[in-house]
Coordinates of N, CA and C in Angstrom, one line a residue:
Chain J
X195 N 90.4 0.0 31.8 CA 91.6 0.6 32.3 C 91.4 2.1 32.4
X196 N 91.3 2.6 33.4 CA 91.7 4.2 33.7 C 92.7 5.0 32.7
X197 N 91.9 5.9 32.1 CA 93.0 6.7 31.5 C 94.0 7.3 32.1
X198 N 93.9 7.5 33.5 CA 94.9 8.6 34.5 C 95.4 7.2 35.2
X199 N 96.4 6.6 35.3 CA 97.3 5.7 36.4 C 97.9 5.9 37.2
X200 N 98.3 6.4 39.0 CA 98.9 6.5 39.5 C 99.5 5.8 40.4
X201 N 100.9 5.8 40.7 CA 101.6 4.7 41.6 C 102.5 5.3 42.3
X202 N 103.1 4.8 43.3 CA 102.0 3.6 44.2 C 100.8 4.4 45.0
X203 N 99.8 3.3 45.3 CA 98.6 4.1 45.8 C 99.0 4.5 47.3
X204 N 99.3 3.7 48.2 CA 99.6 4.4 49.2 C 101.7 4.3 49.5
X205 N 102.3 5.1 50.3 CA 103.5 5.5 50.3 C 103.5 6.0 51.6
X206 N 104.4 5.0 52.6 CA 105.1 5.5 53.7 C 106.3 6.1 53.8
X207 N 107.0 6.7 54.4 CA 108.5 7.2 54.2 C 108.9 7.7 55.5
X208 N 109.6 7.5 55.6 CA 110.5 8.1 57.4 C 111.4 9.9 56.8
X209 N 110.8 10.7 57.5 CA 111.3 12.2 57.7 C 113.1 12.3 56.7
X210 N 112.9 12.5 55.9 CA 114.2 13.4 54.9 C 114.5 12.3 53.7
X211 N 113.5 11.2 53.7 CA 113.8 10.6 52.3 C 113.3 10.8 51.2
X212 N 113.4 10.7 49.8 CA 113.0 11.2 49.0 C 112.3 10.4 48.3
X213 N 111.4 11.1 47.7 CA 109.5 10.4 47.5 C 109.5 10.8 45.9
X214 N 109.2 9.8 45.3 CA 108.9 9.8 43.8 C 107.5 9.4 43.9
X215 N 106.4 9.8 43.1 CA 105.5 9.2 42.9 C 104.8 9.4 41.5
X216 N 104.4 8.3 40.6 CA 104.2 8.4 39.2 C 102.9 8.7 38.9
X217 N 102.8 9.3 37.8 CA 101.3 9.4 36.7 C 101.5 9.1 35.5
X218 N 101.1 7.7 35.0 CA 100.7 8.0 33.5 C 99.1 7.9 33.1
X219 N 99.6 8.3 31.7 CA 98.0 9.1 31.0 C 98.1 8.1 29.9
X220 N 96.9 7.7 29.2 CA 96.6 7.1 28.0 C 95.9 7.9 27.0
X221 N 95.8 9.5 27.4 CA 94.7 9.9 26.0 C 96.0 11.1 26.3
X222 N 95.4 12.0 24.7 CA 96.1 13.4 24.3 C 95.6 14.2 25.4
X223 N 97.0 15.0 26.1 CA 96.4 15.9 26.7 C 96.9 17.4 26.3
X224 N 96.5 18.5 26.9 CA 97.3 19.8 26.8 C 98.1 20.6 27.8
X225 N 97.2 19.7 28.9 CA 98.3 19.8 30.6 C 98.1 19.0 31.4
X226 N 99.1 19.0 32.4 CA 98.6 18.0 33.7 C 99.2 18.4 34.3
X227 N 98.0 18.8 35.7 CA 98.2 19.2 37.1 C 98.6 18.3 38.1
X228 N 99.4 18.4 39.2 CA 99.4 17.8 40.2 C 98.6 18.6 41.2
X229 N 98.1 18.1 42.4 CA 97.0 18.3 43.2 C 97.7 17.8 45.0
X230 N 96.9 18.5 45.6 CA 97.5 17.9 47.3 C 96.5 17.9 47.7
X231 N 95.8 17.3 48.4 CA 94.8 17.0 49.4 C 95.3 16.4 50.6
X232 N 95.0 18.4 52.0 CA 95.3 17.7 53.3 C 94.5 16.6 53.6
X233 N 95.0 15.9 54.6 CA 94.0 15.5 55.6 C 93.3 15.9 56.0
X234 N 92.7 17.6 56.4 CA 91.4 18.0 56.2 C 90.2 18.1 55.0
X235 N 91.4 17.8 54.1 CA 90.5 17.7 53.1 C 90.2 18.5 52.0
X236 N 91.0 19.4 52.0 CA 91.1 20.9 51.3 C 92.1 20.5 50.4
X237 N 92.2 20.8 49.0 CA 92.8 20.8 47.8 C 93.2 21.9 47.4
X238 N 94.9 21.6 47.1 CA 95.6 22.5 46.8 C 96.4 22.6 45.5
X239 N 96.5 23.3 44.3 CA 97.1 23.1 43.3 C 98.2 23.5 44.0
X240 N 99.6 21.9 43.4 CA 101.0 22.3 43.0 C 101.7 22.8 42.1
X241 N 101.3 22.2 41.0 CA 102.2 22.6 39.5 C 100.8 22.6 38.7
X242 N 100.9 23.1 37.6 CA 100.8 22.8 36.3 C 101.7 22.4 35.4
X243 N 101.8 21.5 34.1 CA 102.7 21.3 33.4 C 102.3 20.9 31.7
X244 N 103.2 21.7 31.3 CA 102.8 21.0 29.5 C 104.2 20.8 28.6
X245 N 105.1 20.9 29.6 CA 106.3 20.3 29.3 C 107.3 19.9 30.1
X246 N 108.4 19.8 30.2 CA 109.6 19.9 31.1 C 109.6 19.2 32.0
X247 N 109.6 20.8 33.5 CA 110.3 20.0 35.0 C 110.0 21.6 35.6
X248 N 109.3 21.6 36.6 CA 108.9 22.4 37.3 C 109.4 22.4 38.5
X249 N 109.8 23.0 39.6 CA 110.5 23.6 41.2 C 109.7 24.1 41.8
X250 N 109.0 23.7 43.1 CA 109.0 24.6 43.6 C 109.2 24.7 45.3
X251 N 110.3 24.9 45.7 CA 110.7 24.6 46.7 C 111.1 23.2 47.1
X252 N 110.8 22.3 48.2 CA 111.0 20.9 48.0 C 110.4 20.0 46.9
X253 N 109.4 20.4 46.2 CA 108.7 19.5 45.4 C 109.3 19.9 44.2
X254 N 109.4 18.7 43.2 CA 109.5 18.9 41.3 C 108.9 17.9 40.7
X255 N 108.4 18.6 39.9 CA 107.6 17.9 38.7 C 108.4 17.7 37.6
X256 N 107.9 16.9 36.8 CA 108.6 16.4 35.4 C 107.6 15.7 34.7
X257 N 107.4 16.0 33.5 CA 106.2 15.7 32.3 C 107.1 14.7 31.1
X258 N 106.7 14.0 30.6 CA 107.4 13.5 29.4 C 106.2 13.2 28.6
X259 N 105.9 14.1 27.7 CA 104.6 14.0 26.8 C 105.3 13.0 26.0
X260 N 105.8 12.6 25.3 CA 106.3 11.5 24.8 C 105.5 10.0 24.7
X261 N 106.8 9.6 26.5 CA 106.2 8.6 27.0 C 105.1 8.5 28.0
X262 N 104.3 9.9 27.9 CA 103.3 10.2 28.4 C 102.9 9.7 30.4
X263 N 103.7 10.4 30.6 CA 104.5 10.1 32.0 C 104.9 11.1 32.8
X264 N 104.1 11.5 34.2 CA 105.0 12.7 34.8 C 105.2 12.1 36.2
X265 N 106.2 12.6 36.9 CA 106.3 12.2 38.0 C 106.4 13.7 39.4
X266 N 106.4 13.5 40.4 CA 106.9 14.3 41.3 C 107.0 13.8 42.5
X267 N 108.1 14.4 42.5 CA 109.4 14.4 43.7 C 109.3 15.2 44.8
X268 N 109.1 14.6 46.0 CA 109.3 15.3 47.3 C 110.9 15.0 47.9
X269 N 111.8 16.1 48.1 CA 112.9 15.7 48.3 C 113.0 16.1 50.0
X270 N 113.7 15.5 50.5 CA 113.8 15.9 52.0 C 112.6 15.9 52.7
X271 N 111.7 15.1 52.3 CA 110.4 14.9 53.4 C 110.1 15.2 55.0
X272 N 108.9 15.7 55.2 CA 109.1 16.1 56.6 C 107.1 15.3 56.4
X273 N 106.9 15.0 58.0 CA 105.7 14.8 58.3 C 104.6 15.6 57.7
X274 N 105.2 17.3 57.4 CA 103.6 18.0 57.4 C 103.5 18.0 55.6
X275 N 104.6 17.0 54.6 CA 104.2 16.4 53.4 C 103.2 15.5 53.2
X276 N 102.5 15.1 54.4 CA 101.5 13.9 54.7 C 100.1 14.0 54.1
X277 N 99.7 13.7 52.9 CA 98.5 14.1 52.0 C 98.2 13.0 50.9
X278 N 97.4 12.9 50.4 CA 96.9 12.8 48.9 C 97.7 13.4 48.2
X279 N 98.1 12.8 47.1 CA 98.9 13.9 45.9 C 98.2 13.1 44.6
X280 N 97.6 13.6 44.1 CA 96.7 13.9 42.4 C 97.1 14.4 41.6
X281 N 96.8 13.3 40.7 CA 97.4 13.5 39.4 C 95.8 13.8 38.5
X282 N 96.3 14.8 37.5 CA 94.8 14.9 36.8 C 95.0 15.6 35.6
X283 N 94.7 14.9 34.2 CA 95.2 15.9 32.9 C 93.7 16.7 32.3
X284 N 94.4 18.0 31.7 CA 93.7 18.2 30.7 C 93.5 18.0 29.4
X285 N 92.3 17.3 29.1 CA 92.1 16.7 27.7 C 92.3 17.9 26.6
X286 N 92.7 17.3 25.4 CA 93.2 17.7 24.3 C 92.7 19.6 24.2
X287 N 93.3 20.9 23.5 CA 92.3 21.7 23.5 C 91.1 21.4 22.9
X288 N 90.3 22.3 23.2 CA 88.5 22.3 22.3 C 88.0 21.7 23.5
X289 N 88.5 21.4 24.4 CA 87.7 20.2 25.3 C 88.7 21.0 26.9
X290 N 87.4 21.1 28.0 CA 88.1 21.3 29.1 C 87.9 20.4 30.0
X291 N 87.9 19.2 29.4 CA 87.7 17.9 30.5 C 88.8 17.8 31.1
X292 N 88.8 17.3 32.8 CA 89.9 17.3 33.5 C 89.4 15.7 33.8
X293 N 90.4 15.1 33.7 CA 90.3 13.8 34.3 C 91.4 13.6 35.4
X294 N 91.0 12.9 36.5 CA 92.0 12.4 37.3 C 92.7 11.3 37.9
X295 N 93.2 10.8 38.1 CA 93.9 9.9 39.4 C 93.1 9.4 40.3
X296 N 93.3 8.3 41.0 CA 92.8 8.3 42.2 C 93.8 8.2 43.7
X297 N 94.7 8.8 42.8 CA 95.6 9.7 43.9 C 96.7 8.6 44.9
X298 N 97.6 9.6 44.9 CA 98.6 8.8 46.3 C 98.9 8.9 47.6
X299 N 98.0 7.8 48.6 CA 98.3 8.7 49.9 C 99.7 8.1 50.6
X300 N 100.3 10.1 51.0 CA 101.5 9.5 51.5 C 101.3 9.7 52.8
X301 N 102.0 9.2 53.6 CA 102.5 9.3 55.1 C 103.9 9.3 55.5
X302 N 104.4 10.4 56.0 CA 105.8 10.5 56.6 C 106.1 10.6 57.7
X303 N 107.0 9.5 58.1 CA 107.0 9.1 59.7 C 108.4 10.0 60.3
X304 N 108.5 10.5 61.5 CA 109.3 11.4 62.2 C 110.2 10.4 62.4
Chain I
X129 N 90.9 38.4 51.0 CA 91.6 37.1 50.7 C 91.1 36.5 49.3
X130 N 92.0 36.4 48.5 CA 91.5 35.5 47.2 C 90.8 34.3 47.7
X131 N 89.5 33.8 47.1 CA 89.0 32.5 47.5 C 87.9 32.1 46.8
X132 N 87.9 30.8 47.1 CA 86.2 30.3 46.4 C 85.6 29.3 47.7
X133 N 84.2 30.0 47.9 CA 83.9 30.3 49.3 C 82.2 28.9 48.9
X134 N 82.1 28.2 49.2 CA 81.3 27.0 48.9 C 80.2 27.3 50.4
X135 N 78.9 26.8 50.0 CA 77.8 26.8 50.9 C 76.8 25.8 50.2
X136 N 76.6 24.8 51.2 CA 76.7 25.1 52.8 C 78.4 24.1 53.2
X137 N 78.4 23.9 54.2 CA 80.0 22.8 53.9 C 79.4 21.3 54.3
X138 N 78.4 21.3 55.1 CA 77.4 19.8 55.4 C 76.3 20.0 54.8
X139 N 75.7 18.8 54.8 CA 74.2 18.8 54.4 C 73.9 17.4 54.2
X140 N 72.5 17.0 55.0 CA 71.7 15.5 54.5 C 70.3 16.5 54.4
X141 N 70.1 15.6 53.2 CA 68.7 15.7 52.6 C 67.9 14.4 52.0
X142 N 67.0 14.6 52.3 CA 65.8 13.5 51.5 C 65.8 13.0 50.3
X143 N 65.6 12.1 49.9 CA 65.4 11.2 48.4 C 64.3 12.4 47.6
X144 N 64.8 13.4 46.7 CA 63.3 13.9 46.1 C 63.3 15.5 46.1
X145 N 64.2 16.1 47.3 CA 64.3 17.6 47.6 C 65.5 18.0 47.1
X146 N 64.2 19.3 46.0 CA 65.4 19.9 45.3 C 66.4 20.8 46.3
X147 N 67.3 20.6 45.7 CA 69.1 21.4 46.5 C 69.9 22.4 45.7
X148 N 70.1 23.2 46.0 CA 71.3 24.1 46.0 C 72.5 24.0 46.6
X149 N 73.9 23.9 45.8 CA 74.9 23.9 46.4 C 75.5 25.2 46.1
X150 N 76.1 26.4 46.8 CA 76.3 27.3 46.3 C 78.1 27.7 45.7
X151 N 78.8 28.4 45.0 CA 80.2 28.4 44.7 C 80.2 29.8 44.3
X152 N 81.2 30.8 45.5 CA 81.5 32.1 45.0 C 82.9 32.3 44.8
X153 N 83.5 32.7 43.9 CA 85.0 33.2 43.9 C 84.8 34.9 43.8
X154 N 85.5 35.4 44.1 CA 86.2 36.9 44.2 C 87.5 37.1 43.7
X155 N 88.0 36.1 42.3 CA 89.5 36.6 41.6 C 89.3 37.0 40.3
X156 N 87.5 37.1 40.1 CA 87.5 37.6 38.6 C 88.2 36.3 37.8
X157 N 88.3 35.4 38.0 CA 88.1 34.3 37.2 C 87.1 33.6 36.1
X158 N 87.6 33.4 34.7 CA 86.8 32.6 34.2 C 86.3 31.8 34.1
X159 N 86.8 30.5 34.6 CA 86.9 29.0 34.4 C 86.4 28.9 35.6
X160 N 85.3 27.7 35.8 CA 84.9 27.7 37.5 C 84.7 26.3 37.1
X161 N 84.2 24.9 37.8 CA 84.4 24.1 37.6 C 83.6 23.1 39.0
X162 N 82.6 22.1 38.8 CA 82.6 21.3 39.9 C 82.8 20.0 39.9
X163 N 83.3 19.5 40.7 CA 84.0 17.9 41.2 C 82.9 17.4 42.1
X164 N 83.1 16.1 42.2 CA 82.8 15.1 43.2 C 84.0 14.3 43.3
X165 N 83.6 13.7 44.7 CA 84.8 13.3 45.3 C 84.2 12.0 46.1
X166 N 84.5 10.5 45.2 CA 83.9 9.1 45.9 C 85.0 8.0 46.6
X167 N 85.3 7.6 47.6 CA 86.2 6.8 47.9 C 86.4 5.3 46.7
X168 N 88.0 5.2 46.5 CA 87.8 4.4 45.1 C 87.7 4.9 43.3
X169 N 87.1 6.1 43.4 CA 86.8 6.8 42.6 C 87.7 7.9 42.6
X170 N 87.9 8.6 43.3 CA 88.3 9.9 43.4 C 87.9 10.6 42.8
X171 N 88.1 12.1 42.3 CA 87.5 13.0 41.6 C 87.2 13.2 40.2
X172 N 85.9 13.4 40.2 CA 85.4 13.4 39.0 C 84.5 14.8 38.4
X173 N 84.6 15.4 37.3 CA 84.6 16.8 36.8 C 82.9 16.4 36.7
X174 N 81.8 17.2 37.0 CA 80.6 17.1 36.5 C 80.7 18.2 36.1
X175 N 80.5 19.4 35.8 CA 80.1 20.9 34.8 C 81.1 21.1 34.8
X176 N 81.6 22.4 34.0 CA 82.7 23.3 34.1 C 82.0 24.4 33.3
X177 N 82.4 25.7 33.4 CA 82.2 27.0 33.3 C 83.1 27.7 32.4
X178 N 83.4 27.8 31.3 CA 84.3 29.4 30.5 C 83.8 30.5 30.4
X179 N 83.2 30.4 30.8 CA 82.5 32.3 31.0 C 80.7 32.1 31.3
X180 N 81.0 33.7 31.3 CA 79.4 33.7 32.1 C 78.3 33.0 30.7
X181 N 77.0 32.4 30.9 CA 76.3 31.6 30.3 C 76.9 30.7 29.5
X182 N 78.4 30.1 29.5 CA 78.8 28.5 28.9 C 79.0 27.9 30.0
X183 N 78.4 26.7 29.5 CA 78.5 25.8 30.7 C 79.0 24.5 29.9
X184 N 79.4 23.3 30.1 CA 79.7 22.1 29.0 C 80.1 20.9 30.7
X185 N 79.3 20.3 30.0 CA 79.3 18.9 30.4 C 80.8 18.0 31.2
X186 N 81.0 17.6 32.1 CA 82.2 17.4 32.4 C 82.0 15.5 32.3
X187 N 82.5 14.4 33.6 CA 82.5 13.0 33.0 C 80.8 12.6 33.5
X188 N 80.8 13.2 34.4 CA 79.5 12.5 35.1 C 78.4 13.6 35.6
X189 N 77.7 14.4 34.7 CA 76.7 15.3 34.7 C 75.3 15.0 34.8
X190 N 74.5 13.6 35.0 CA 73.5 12.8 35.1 C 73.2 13.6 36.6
X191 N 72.1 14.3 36.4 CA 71.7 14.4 37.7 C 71.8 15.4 38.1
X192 N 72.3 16.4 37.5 CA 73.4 18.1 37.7 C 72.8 18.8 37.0
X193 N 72.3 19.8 37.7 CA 72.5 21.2 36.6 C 73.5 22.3 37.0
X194 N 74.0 22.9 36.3 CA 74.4 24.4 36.4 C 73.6 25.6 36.2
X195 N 74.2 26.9 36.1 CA 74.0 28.0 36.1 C 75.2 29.0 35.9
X196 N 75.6 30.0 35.1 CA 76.6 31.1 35.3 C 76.3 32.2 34.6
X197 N 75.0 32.8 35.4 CA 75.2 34.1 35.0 C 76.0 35.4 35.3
X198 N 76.4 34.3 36.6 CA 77.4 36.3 37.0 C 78.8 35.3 36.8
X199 N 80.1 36.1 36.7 CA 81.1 35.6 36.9 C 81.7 34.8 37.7
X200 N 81.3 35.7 39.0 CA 81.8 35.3 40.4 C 81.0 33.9 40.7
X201 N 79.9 33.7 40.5 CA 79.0 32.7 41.3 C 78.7 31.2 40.1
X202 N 78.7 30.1 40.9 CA 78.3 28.7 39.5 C 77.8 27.9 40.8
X203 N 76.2 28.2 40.8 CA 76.1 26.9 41.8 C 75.3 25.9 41.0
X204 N 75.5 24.5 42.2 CA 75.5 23.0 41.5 C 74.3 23.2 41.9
X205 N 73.0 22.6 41.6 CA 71.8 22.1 41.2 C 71.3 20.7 41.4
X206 N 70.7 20.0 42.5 CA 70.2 18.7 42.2 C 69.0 18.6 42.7
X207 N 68.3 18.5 41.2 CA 66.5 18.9 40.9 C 66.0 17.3 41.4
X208 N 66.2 16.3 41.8 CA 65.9 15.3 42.5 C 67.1 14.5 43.2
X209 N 67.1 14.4 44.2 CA 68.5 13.8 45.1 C 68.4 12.6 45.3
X210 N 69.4 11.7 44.8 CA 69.2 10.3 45.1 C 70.2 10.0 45.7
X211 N 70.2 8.9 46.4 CA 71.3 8.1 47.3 C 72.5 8.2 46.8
X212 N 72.5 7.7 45.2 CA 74.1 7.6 44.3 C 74.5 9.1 44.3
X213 N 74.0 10.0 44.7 CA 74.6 11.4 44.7 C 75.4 11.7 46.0
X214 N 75.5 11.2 47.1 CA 75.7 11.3 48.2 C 76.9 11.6 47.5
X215 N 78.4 12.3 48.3 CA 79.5 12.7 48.0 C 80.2 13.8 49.0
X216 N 81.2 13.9 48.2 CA 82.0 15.4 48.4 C 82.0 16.0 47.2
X217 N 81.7 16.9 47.4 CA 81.6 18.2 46.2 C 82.7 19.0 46.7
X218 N 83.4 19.4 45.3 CA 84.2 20.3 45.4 C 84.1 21.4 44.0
X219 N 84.3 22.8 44.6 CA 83.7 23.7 43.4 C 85.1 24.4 42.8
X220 N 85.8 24.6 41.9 CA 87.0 25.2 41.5 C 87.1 25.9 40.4
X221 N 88.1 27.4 41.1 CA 88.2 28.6 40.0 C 89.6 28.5 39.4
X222 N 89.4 29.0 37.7 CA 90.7 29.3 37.2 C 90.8 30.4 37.0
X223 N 91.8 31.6 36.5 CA 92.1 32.2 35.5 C 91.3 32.2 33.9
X224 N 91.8 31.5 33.7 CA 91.3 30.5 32.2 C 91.5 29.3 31.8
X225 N 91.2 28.5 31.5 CA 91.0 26.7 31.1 C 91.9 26.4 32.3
X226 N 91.9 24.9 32.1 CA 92.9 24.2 32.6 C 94.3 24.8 32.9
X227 N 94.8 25.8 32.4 CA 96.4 26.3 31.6 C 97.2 26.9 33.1
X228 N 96.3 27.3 34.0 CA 96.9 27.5 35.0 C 96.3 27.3 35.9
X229 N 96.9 27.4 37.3 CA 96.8 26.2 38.7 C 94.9 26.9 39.0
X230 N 94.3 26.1 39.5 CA 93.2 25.8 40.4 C 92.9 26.3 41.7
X231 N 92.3 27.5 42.0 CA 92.0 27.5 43.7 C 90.4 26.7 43.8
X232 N 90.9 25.8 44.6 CA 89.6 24.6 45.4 C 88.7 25.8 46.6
X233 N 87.6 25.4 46.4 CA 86.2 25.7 47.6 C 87.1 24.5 48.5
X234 N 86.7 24.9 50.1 CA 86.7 23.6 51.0 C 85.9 22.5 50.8
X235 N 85.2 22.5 49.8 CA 84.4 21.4 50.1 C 82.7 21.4 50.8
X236 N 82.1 20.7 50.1 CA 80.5 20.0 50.9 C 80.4 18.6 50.7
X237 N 80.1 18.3 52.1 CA 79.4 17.1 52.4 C 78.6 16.7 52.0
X238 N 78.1 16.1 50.9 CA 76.1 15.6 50.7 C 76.1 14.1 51.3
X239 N 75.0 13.9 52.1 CA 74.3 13.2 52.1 C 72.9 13.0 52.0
X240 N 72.1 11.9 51.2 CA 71.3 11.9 50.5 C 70.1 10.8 51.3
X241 N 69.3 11.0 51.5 CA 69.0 9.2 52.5 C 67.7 9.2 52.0

């Protein structure tokens, strides 16, 4: 079993609906990133998180160290949301292991 | 422009020829970091960097060396290239640890034959 779980793997959506897509973790972490990879291929940090719910513009994040669970929300979707989105924690401190996801590809149709 | 500037962005090479992959940032960054990137797999950490001469092991470092003697620069190393190396490499700077967001290199293509 993968430490890093993400769902669903791939995600279609038609232009202004709103996109949840999950990560859970099975080990102690101290953060977890979400991640975008265009379709060129180029990776971009969204958030960081080690607690709460994060904003930033259409997108939010939400962590639940708890039930060891973060999600993020694309609200109002438009086509050029159309990427990979990665999920990837940092292991416990003393350790800078990053483990990741194998990511969700979405597609948003006009 | 703030960036971490990766060389070469393609490359095939032979079973056996040592390689240099190069990774420069210009943010005065501590944390530098390199990925591979396999379909199915997705990304996986091989080195990471906290400062100049620490280097530590990331999931899959078989095959990898590093280097960080200057700040700015951590390039990847593969002292014999085999086929299972073939990938996408990606090289990435922080601030400091994990604790805050990541700027990504574009990317290198290895191919290995």
């Amino acid at each position: 079993k993968n430490e890093v779980e993400q769902s669903p793997q791939n995600l279609t959506a038609q232009e202004g609906e709103f996109i949840t897509i999950n990560c859970s973790y099975s080990v102690g972490i101290s953060a977890l990133h979400w991640l975008q990879q265009h379709p060129g291929g180029g990776i971009v940090s969204l958030f960081m998180l080690s607690s709460g719910k994060k904003k930033h513009g259409r997108l939010i994040a939400t962590i639940n160290i708890q039930e060891k669970h973060s999600s993020l929300h694309i609200t109002a979707s438009h086509p050029r949301d159309s990427a990979v989105y990665i999920c990837a924690v940092l292991l416990r401190p003393n350790t800078d292991k990053l483990i990741f996801g194998t990511g969700t590809r979405l597609q948003v149709f006009p | 422009e703030a960036q971490v500037t990766q060389n070469p962005r393609y490359l095939i090479t032979v079973t056996g020829k040592k390689l240099t992959v190069t990774c420069s940032q210009n943010m005065n960054h501590e944390y530098m970091s390199w990925y591979r990137q396999d379909p199915g797999l997705g990304l996986r950490q091989i080195y990471y960097s906290m400062n100049v001469e620490v280097t530590d092991k990331g999931d899959v470092p078989e095959g990898y060396k590093v280097s960080r003697k200057e700040k700015r620069n951590f390039p990847l190393i593969l002292e014999s290239p085999s086929p299972n190396q073939t990938s996408l490499y990606f090289c990435a700077s922080s601030p400091w640890t994990g604790t805050y967001g990541y700027t990504f290199g574009s990317g290198t293509r290895l191919t290995v034959v």
